[in-house]
Amino acid sequence: MKNPVRTGSMIAFAAASLFAAACGSKAPDQGTTPAASPEKTAAAVHCMGINSCKGTGSCKSEKNGCKGQNGCKGQGMTDTATAEDCTGKGGTVAVGN
Amino acid sequence: MADLARLQQQFYDRVVGRAPGDPAHREDDPGAAGELIGSGDLGIYARMYASRLHDALAEDHPKLRAALGDERFGELVVHYLRAHPPSSFTLRDAGLELERFLRGTDLAPAWAADLAALERARVEVFDGPDAELLTQEAVAALGDALPGLVLAWVPSSVVVPLAWTVDDLWSAIEDGSPTTEPVAEPRAVLVWRRDVAVLHRTLDADEARLAPRIAPGLSFADACEVLGELHGDAASARAVELLLRWLAAAALAAPPTWPALDPT
């Protein structure tokens, strides 16, 4: 019966060498398995300063993570469909949109 | 009960739609006899209460609303709120029980609970804590100490197991593409936050097997052990491929303690 820890470590040591080689090349070998499915994100614009922090969703900011504190009225972030929606409500479009 | 407390209770009952005779109405309170609110239209508050809750749930579940249609989603919300009236001070929590409610109702298709779970995960992840990321440079610096590295998803992440292809439905709605009815097909989705962007990705078979174990922390050697069972001699290359993928996605957190480097 194989020793699972030893087997895993042996594979990991070999992987360490491969990792170093991959990082040293300009185009790391991504293997022969199918490519990862694409990352998905919503297309909404992150808009600062318009939410009244009803507590739903997007109110994270540097000042307030909104972890149920309900205290980020006007300080946090919410999502709007377009930049115009954001500025029309008195907000500013967050950097990184 | 003091008059003020009775007044507040009566006002609350009216706003949330509890009428005398409702089991939730405090008829058993010996001090509740007699209406203190004699006049005035409280209906506007009652309508606003229901409307705000509907809007909050719609905002947190835009794809579920789109998939079901406004009318059906609205009916669903009414029944949900009747079964699970809000108990938290924040509307953020209004939808906490929606997935569970959907699993026990025939008001929506069987796949709706999975879609609600995916959307709820995206809400949870957005509000989750920040973390120092594990970087490719830091991993490369480990050299032969790599096997001891503990892999863990960033704390703002959730692995969502799905029984239906609602991830495809989510994408179709988001992209404005034609939608198709989800089919029963087990899969897992990783939802995580990168800066202020919430992302999710459907995991491949290897990732789906590893992901729940990475959530609490899994050494690279143990991950390799799992991959060894699946891929034999190709496990090392596969481990590197996955590690590079997760690092590029900023999905892994820096470990609380680093494995000791070999001084030789």
CSV table of C-alpha atoms in Angstrom, one decimal:
chain,number,residue,atom,x,y,z
A,1,MET,CA,0.0,0.0,0.0
A,2,LYS,CA,1.4,3.4,-1.0
A,3,ASN,CA,2.1,6.1,1.5
A,4,PRO,CA,-0.2,8.9,0.5
A,5,VAL,CA,1.8,11.7,2.2
A,6,ARG,CA,5.0,10.5,0.6
A,7,THR,CA,3.4,10.2,-2.8
A,8,GLY,CA,1.9,13.6,-2.5
A,9,SER,CA,5.2,15.1,-1.4
A,10,MET,CA,7.0,13.5,-4.3
A,11,ILE,CA,4.6,14.9,-6.8
A,12,ALA,CA,4.8,18.3,-5.1
A,13,PHE,CA,8.6,18.3,-5.2
A,14,ALA,CA,8.5,17.5,-8.9
A,15,ALA,CA,5.8,20.3,-9.3
A,16,ALA,CA,8.1,22.7,-7.5
A,17,SER,CA,10.7,22.2,-10.2
A,18,LEU,CA,8.1,22.6,-12.9
A,19,PHE,CA,6.7,25.7,-11.3
A,20,ALA,CA,10.2,27.3,-11.2
A,21,ALA,CA,10.6,26.4,-14.9
A,22,ALA,CA,7.2,27.7,-15.8
A,23,CYS,CA,7.8,31.0,-14.0
A,24,GLY,CA,11.1,31.4,-15.7
A,25,SER,CA,9.6,31.1,-19.2
A,26,LYS,CA,7.7,33.9,-20.9
A,27,ALA,CA,4.8,31.6,-21.6
A,28,PRO,CA,4.2,29.1,-18.9
A,29,ASP,CA,3.1,25.7,-20.1
A,30,GLN,CA,-0.6,25.5,-19.4
A,31,GLY,CA,-0.8,21.7,-20.0
A,32,THR,CA,-2.8,19.7,-22.3
A,33,THR,CA,-6.1,19.7,-20.4
A,34,PRO,CA,-9.0,21.9,-21.6
A,35,ALA,CA,-8.7,25.5,-20.7
A,36,ALA,CA,-10.4,26.8,-17.7
A,37,SER,CA,-13.9,28.2,-18.1
A,38,PRO,CA,-13.9,32.0,-18.3
A,39,GLU,CA,-14.4,34.2,-15.2
A,40,LYS,CA,-17.8,35.8,-15.0
A,41,THR,CA,-18.6,39.1,-13.6
A,42,ALA,CA,-21.6,41.4,-13.8
A,43,ALA,CA,-21.3,44.3,-16.2
A,44,ALA,CA,-22.6,46.9,-13.7
A,45,VAL,CA,-20.7,50.1,-13.0
A,46,HIS,CA,-19.4,50.5,-9.5
A,47,CYS,CA,-20.8,53.8,-8.3
A,48,MET,CA,-19.6,55.6,-5.2
A,49,GLY,CA,-21.7,57.7,-2.9
A,50,ILE,CA,-25.3,57.1,-3.9
A,51,ASN,CA,-26.4,54.2,-1.8
A,52,SER,CA,-28.4,54.7,1.3
A,53,CYS,CA,-27.0,51.4,2.6
A,54,LYS,CA,-30.1,49.5,2.9
A,55,GLY,CA,-27.6,46.8,3.4
A,56,THR,CA,-28.1,44.9,0.2
A,57,GLY,CA,-24.9,44.1,-1.6
A,58,SER,CA,-22.5,46.5,-3.0
A,59,CYS,CA,-21.6,48.9,-0.3
A,60,LYS,CA,-18.0,47.9,0.4
A,61,SER,CA,-15.6,50.8,0.5
A,62,GLU,CA,-12.4,51.8,2.3
A,63,LYS,CA,-14.4,53.4,5.0
A,64,ASN,CA,-16.9,50.7,5.5
A,65,GLY,CA,-17.1,47.1,4.6
A,66,CYS,CA,-20.8,47.1,5.3
A,67,LYS,CA,-20.6,43.8,7.1
A,68,GLY,CA,-24.2,44.2,8.2
A,69,GLN,CA,-23.3,47.4,10.0
A,70,ASN,CA,-25.7,49.4,7.8
A,71,GLY,CA,-23.5,52.5,8.3
A,72,CYS,CA,-22.3,53.5,4.9
A,73,LYS,CA,-25.0,55.8,3.8
A,74,GLY,CA,-23.5,58.0,1.0
A,75,GLN,CA,-20.0,56.6,1.6
A,76,GLY,CA,-20.1,53.3,0.0
A,77,MET,CA,-20.6,51.8,-3.4
A,78,THR,CA,-23.4,50.3,-5.3
A,79,ASP,CA,-23.9,49.1,-8.8
A,80,THR,CA,-25.6,51.0,-11.6
A,81,ALA,CA,-26.3,49.9,-15.1
A,82,THR,CA,-24.3,52.8,-16.7
A,83,ALA,CA,-22.0,55.6,-15.8
A,84,GLU,CA,-24.8,58.0,-16.6
A,85,ASP,CA,-27.1,56.4,-14.1
A,86,CYS,CA,-24.4,56.8,-11.5
A,87,THR,CA,-23.6,60.5,-12.0
A,88,GLY,CA,-27.3,61.2,-12.5
A,89,LYS,CA,-27.9,60.1,-8.9
A,90,GLY,CA,-25.1,62.3,-7.7
A,91,GLY,CA,-22.4,59.6,-7.5
A,92,THR,CA,-19.0,59.1,-9.0
A,93,VAL,CA,-17.9,56.2,-11.0
A,94,ALA,CA,-15.3,54.2,-9.0
A,95,VAL,CA,-11.8,53.7,-10.3
A,96,GLY,CA,-11.4,50.3,-11.8
A,97,ASN,CA,-14.6,50.1,-13.7
B,1,MET,CA,-48.2,47.0,27.9
B,2,ALA,CA,-47.5,50.7,27.9
B,3,ASP,CA,-49.4,52.8,25.4
B,4,LEU,CA,-46.2,53.6,23.5
B,5,ALA,CA,-45.3,50.0,23.2
B,6,ARG,CA,-48.9,49.1,22.1
B,7,LEU,CA,-48.9,51.9,19.6
B,8,GLN,CA,-45.6,50.7,18.1
B,9,GLN,CA,-46.9,47.1,18.0
B,10,GLN,CA,-50.1,48.2,16.3
B,11,PHE,CA,-48.2,50.3,13.8
B,12,TYR,CA,-45.8,47.5,13.1
B,13,ASP,CA,-48.6,45.0,12.6
B,14,ARG,CA,-50.3,47.3,10.2
B,15,VAL,CA,-47.2,48.0,8.2
B,16,VAL,CA,-46.2,44.3,7.8
B,17,GLY,CA,-49.8,43.4,7.0
B,18,ARG,CA,-50.8,41.6,10.2
B,19,ALA,CA,-54.4,42.1,10.8
B,20,PRO,CA,-56.4,41.3,14.0
B,21,GLY,CA,-57.1,37.6,13.8
B,22,ASP,CA,-53.7,36.9,12.2
B,23,PRO,CA,-51.9,34.3,14.3
B,24,ALA,CA,-49.0,36.7,14.5
B,25,HIS,CA,-51.2,39.4,15.8
B,26,ARG,CA,-50.8,40.0,19.5
B,27,GLU,CA,-54.4,39.2,20.4
B,28,ASP,CA,-53.2,37.3,23.4
B,29,ASP,CA,-51.6,40.4,24.9
B,30,PRO,CA,-54.1,41.4,27.6
B,31,GLY,CA,-53.0,45.0,27.2
B,32,ALA,CA,-53.5,45.0,23.4
B,33,ALA,CA,-57.3,45.6,23.5
B,34,GLY,CA,-58.3,48.7,21.7
B,35,GLU,CA,-56.8,50.3,18.7
B,36,LEU,CA,-54.6,53.3,19.4
B,37,ILE,CA,-54.3,54.2,15.8
B,38,GLY,CA,-57.7,55.5,15.0
B,39,SER,CA,-57.3,57.3,11.8
B,40,GLY,CA,-54.8,58.0,9.1
B,41,ASP,CA,-53.7,56.0,6.1
B,42,LEU,CA,-51.0,53.6,7.0
B,43,GLY,CA,-51.4,51.8,3.8
B,44,ILE,CA,-48.7,53.8,2.2
B,45,TYR,CA,-46.2,52.5,4.7
B,46,ALA,CA,-47.5,49.0,4.2
B,47,ARG,CA,-47.1,49.3,0.5
B,48,MET,CA,-43.7,50.8,0.8
B,49,TYR,CA,-42.6,48.1,3.2
B,50,ALA,CA,-43.5,45.4,0.7
B,51,SER,CA,-42.1,47.4,-2.2
B,52,ARG,CA,-38.7,47.9,-0.5
B,53,LEU,CA,-38.4,44.3,0.4
B,54,HIS,CA,-39.2,43.3,-3.2
B,55,ASP,CA,-36.7,45.8,-4.5
B,56,ALA,CA,-34.0,44.5,-2.2
B,57,LEU,CA,-34.6,40.9,-3.2
B,58,ALA,CA,-34.7,41.9,-6.9
B,59,GLU,CA,-31.4,43.8,-6.6
B,60,ASP,CA,-29.7,40.8,-5.0
B,61,HIS,CA,-31.2,38.3,-7.4
B,62,PRO,CA,-31.3,40.0,-10.8
B,63,LYS,CA,-30.8,36.8,-12.8
B,64,LEU,CA,-33.5,34.9,-10.9
B,65,ARG,CA,-35.9,37.8,-11.6
B,66,ALA,CA,-35.0,37.9,-15.2
B,67,ALA,CA,-35.3,34.1,-15.5
B,68,LEU,CA,-38.7,33.9,-13.9
B,69,GLY,CA,-40.1,37.2,-15.2
B,70,ASP,CA,-41.3,40.2,-13.1
B,71,GLU,CA,-44.7,38.8,-12.4
B,72,ARG,CA,-43.7,35.4,-11.3
B,73,PHE,CA,-40.8,36.8,-9.3
B,74,GLY,CA,-43.1,39.2,-7.6
B,75,GLU,CA,-45.5,36.4,-6.6
B,76,LEU,CA,-42.6,34.4,-5.3
B,77,VAL,CA,-41.4,37.3,-3.2
B,78,VAL,CA,-44.9,37.7,-1.6
B,79,HIS,CA,-45.0,34.0,-0.7
B,80,TYR,CA,-41.4,34.0,0.5
B,81,LEU,CA,-41.8,37.0,2.8
B,82,ARG,CA,-45.0,35.4,4.2
B,83,ALA,CA,-43.0,32.3,5.1
B,84,HIS,CA,-39.8,34.2,6.1
B,85,PRO,CA,-40.6,37.7,7.3
B,86,PRO,CA,-37.5,39.7,7.8
B,87,SER,CA,-36.0,39.5,11.3
B,88,SER,CA,-32.8,41.5,10.8
B,89,PHE,CA,-32.3,45.2,10.9
B,90,THR,CA,-30.7,45.2,7.5
B,91,LEU,CA,-32.3,44.4,4.2
B,92,ARG,CA,-29.1,42.7,3.2
B,93,ASP,CA,-30.4,39.7,5.2
B,94,ALA,CA,-33.9,39.7,3.7
B,95,GLY,CA,-33.0,37.0,1.2
B,96,LEU,CA,-31.0,34.8,3.4
B,97,GLU,CA,-33.6,32.1,3.4
B,98,LEU,CA,-34.6,32.4,-0.2
B,99,GLU,CA,-32.6,29.4,-1.4
B,100,ARG,CA,-34.0,27.2,1.3
B,101,PHE,CA,-37.5,28.4,0.6
B,102,LEU,CA,-37.2,27.7,-3.1
B,103,ARG,CA,-36.0,24.1,-2.4
B,104,GLY,CA,-39.3,23.5,-0.6
B,105,THR,CA,-41.8,25.1,-3.0
B,106,ASP,CA,-43.4,24.4,-6.3
B,107,LEU,CA,-43.8,28.1,-7.0
B,108,ALA,CA,-40.6,28.1,-9.1
B,109,PRO,CA,-38.7,25.5,-11.1
B,110,ALA,CA,-36.4,23.1,-9.3
B,111,TRP,CA,-33.3,24.9,-10.6
B,112,ALA,CA,-34.3,28.2,-9.1
B,113,ALA,CA,-32.8,27.4,-5.7
B,114,ASP,CA,-29.4,26.9,-7.3
B,115,LEU,CA,-29.6,30.2,-9.1
B,116,ALA,CA,-30.6,31.9,-5.9
B,117,ALA,CA,-27.7,30.2,-4.2
B,118,LEU,CA,-25.2,31.5,-6.8
B,119,GLU,CA,-26.6,35.0,-6.6
B,120,ARG,CA,-26.6,35.0,-2.8
B,121,ALA,CA,-22.9,33.9,-2.9
B,122,ARG,CA,-22.1,36.9,-5.0
B,123,VAL,CA,-23.7,39.1,-2.4
B,124,GLU,CA,-21.8,37.5,0.5
B,125,VAL,CA,-18.5,37.6,-1.3
B,126,PHE,CA,-18.8,41.3,-2.1
B,127,ASP,CA,-19.2,42.2,1.6
B,128,GLY,CA,-16.5,39.7,2.7
B,129,PRO,CA,-13.1,40.7,4.3
B,130,ASP,CA,-10.0,41.6,2.4
B,131,ALA,CA,-6.9,39.4,2.4
B,132,GLU,CA,-3.3,39.5,1.4
B,133,LEU,CA,-3.0,37.5,-1.8
B,134,LEU,CA,-0.7,34.7,-2.6
B,135,THR,CA,1.4,35.7,-5.5
B,136,GLN,CA,3.4,33.8,-8.1
B,137,GLU,CA,6.6,35.5,-7.0
B,138,ALA,CA,6.1,34.4,-3.4
B,139,VAL,CA,5.4,30.8,-4.5
B,140,ALA,CA,8.4,30.8,-6.8
B,141,ALA,CA,10.6,31.9,-3.9
B,142,LEU,CA,9.6,28.8,-1.9
B,143,GLY,CA,11.6,26.5,-4.1
B,144,ASP,CA,11.6,23.0,-2.6
B,145,ALA,CA,9.5,24.2,0.3
B,146,LEU,CA,6.5,24.4,-2.0
B,147,PRO,CA,5.0,21.0,-0.8
B,148,GLY,CA,4.4,22.5,2.6
B,149,LEU,CA,2.6,25.6,1.3
B,150,VAL,CA,-1.0,25.7,2.6
B,151,LEU,CA,-3.4,26.6,-0.2
B,152,ALA,CA,-6.5,28.5,0.9
B,153,TRP,CA,-9.0,30.5,-1.1
B,154,VAL,CA,-9.3,34.2,-0.3
B,155,PRO,CA,-11.7,34.7,2.6
B,156,SER,CA,-14.2,36.5,0.3
B,157,SER,CA,-15.0,33.3,-1.6
B,158,VAL,CA,-17.6,30.6,-1.7
B,159,VAL,CA,-17.6,27.3,-3.4
B,160,VAL,CA,-21.2,26.8,-4.6
B,161,PRO,CA,-22.2,23.2,-5.5
B,162,LEU,CA,-24.9,23.2,-8.1
B,163,ALA,CA,-27.2,20.4,-9.3
B,164,TRP,CA,-28.4,22.4,-12.3
B,165,THR,CA,-26.6,24.3,-15.1
B,166,VAL,CA,-27.7,27.7,-13.7
B,167,ASP,CA,-24.2,29.1,-14.2
B,168,ASP,CA,-24.9,28.9,-17.9
B,169,LEU,CA,-28.2,30.6,-17.5
B,170,TRP,CA,-26.6,33.3,-15.4
B,171,SER,CA,-24.1,33.9,-18.2
B,172,ALA,CA,-26.7,33.9,-20.9
B,173,ILE,CA,-28.8,36.5,-19.1
B,174,GLU,CA,-25.7,38.6,-18.3
B,175,ASP,CA,-24.5,38.5,-21.9
B,176,GLY,CA,-28.0,39.1,-23.4
B,177,SER,CA,-27.8,35.7,-25.2
B,178,PRO,CA,-30.7,33.4,-25.8
B,179,THR,CA,-31.4,31.4,-22.6
B,180,THR,CA,-32.2,27.8,-22.3
B,181,GLU,CA,-33.8,25.9,-19.4
B,182,PRO,CA,-31.1,24.6,-17.0
B,183,VAL,CA,-30.6,20.9,-17.0
B,184,ALA,CA,-29.6,18.6,-14.1
B,185,GLU,CA,-25.9,18.4,-14.1
B,186,PRO,CA,-23.8,18.5,-11.0
B,187,ARG,CA,-21.0,21.1,-11.0
B,188,ALA,CA,-19.2,23.5,-8.7
B,189,VAL,CA,-18.7,27.2,-9.0
B,190,LEU,CA,-16.1,29.3,-7.2
B,191,VAL,CA,-17.3,32.7,-6.4
B,192,TRP,CA,-14.7,35.2,-5.2
B,193,ARG,CA,-13.9,38.9,-4.9
B,194,ARG,CA,-10.9,40.5,-6.6
B,195,ASP,CA,-10.6,44.1,-5.5
B,196,VAL,CA,-14.2,45.3,-5.9
B,197,ALA,CA,-15.1,42.9,-8.6
B,198,VAL,CA,-17.1,39.8,-7.8
B,199,LEU,CA,-16.3,36.9,-10.1
B,200,HIS,CA,-17.3,33.4,-10.5
B,201,ARG,CA,-16.0,30.5,-12.6
B,202,THR,CA,-17.3,27.1,-13.2
B,203,LEU,CA,-14.7,24.7,-11.9
B,204,ASP,CA,-13.3,21.8,-13.9
B,205,ALA,CA,-13.5,18.3,-12.5
B,206,ASP,CA,-10.1,18.4,-10.7
B,207,GLU,CA,-10.8,21.8,-9.3
B,208,ALA,CA,-14.3,20.8,-8.1
B,209,ARG,CA,-12.8,17.9,-6.2
B,210,LEU,CA,-10.1,20.0,-4.6
B,211,ALA,CA,-12.1,23.2,-4.0
B,212,PRO,CA,-14.0,22.2,-0.8
B,213,ARG,CA,-10.7,21.0,0.7
B,214,ILE,CA,-8.9,24.2,-0.2
B,215,ALA,CA,-11.5,26.3,1.5
B,216,PRO,CA,-10.3,25.5,5.0
B,217,GLY,CA,-6.7,25.1,3.9
B,218,LEU,CA,-4.9,22.3,2.1
B,219,SER,CA,-1.2,21.7,1.7
B,220,PHE,CA,0.2,21.6,-1.8
B,221,ALA,CA,1.4,18.1,-1.1
B,222,ASP,CA,-2.0,16.9,-0.2
B,223,ALA,CA,-3.5,18.6,-3.3
B,224,CYS,CA,-0.8,16.8,-5.3
B,225,GLU,CA,-1.8,13.5,-3.6
B,226,VAL,CA,-5.4,14.0,-4.9
B,227,LEU,CA,-4.1,14.8,-8.3
B,228,GLY,CA,-1.8,11.8,-8.3
B,229,GLU,CA,-4.8,9.6,-7.9
B,230,LEU,CA,-6.5,11.2,-10.9
B,231,HIS,CA,-3.5,11.8,-13.2
B,232,GLY,CA,-0.7,9.5,-12.2
B,233,ASP,CA,2.6,10.6,-13.8
B,234,ALA,CA,1.0,13.8,-15.2
B,235,ALA,CA,0.0,15.0,-11.7
B,236,SER,CA,2.9,17.3,-11.2
B,237,ALA,CA,2.2,19.2,-14.4
B,238,ARG,CA,-1.5,19.4,-13.6
B,239,ALA,CA,-0.7,20.7,-10.1
B,240,VAL,CA,1.4,23.5,-11.6
B,241,GLU,CA,-1.2,24.3,-14.2
B,242,LEU,CA,-3.9,24.7,-11.5
B,243,LEU,CA,-1.7,26.6,-9.2
B,244,LEU,CA,-0.8,29.1,-11.9
B,245,ARG,CA,-4.4,29.4,-12.9
B,246,TRP,CA,-5.5,30.2,-9.3
B,247,LEU,CA,-2.6,32.6,-8.7
B,248,ALA,CA,-3.5,34.5,-11.9
B,249,ALA,CA,-7.1,34.7,-10.8
B,250,ALA,CA,-6.0,36.2,-7.4
B,251,ALA,CA,-8.1,33.5,-5.8
B,252,LEU,CA,-5.6,32.3,-3.2
B,253,ALA,CA,-4.7,34.0,0.1
B,254,ALA,CA,-1.3,34.3,1.5
B,255,PRO,CA,-0.8,31.7,4.2
B,256,PRO,CA,-0.7,32.7,7.9
B,257,THR,CA,2.6,30.9,8.2
B,258,TRP,CA,5.0,30.1,5.4
B,259,PRO,CA,6.7,26.7,5.1
B,260,ALA,CA,10.4,26.8,6.2
B,261,LEU,CA,12.8,27.2,3.5
B,262,ASP,CA,15.6,24.6,3.1
B,263,PRO,CA,18.8,26.4,4.2
B,264,THR,CA,20.8,24.3,1.8
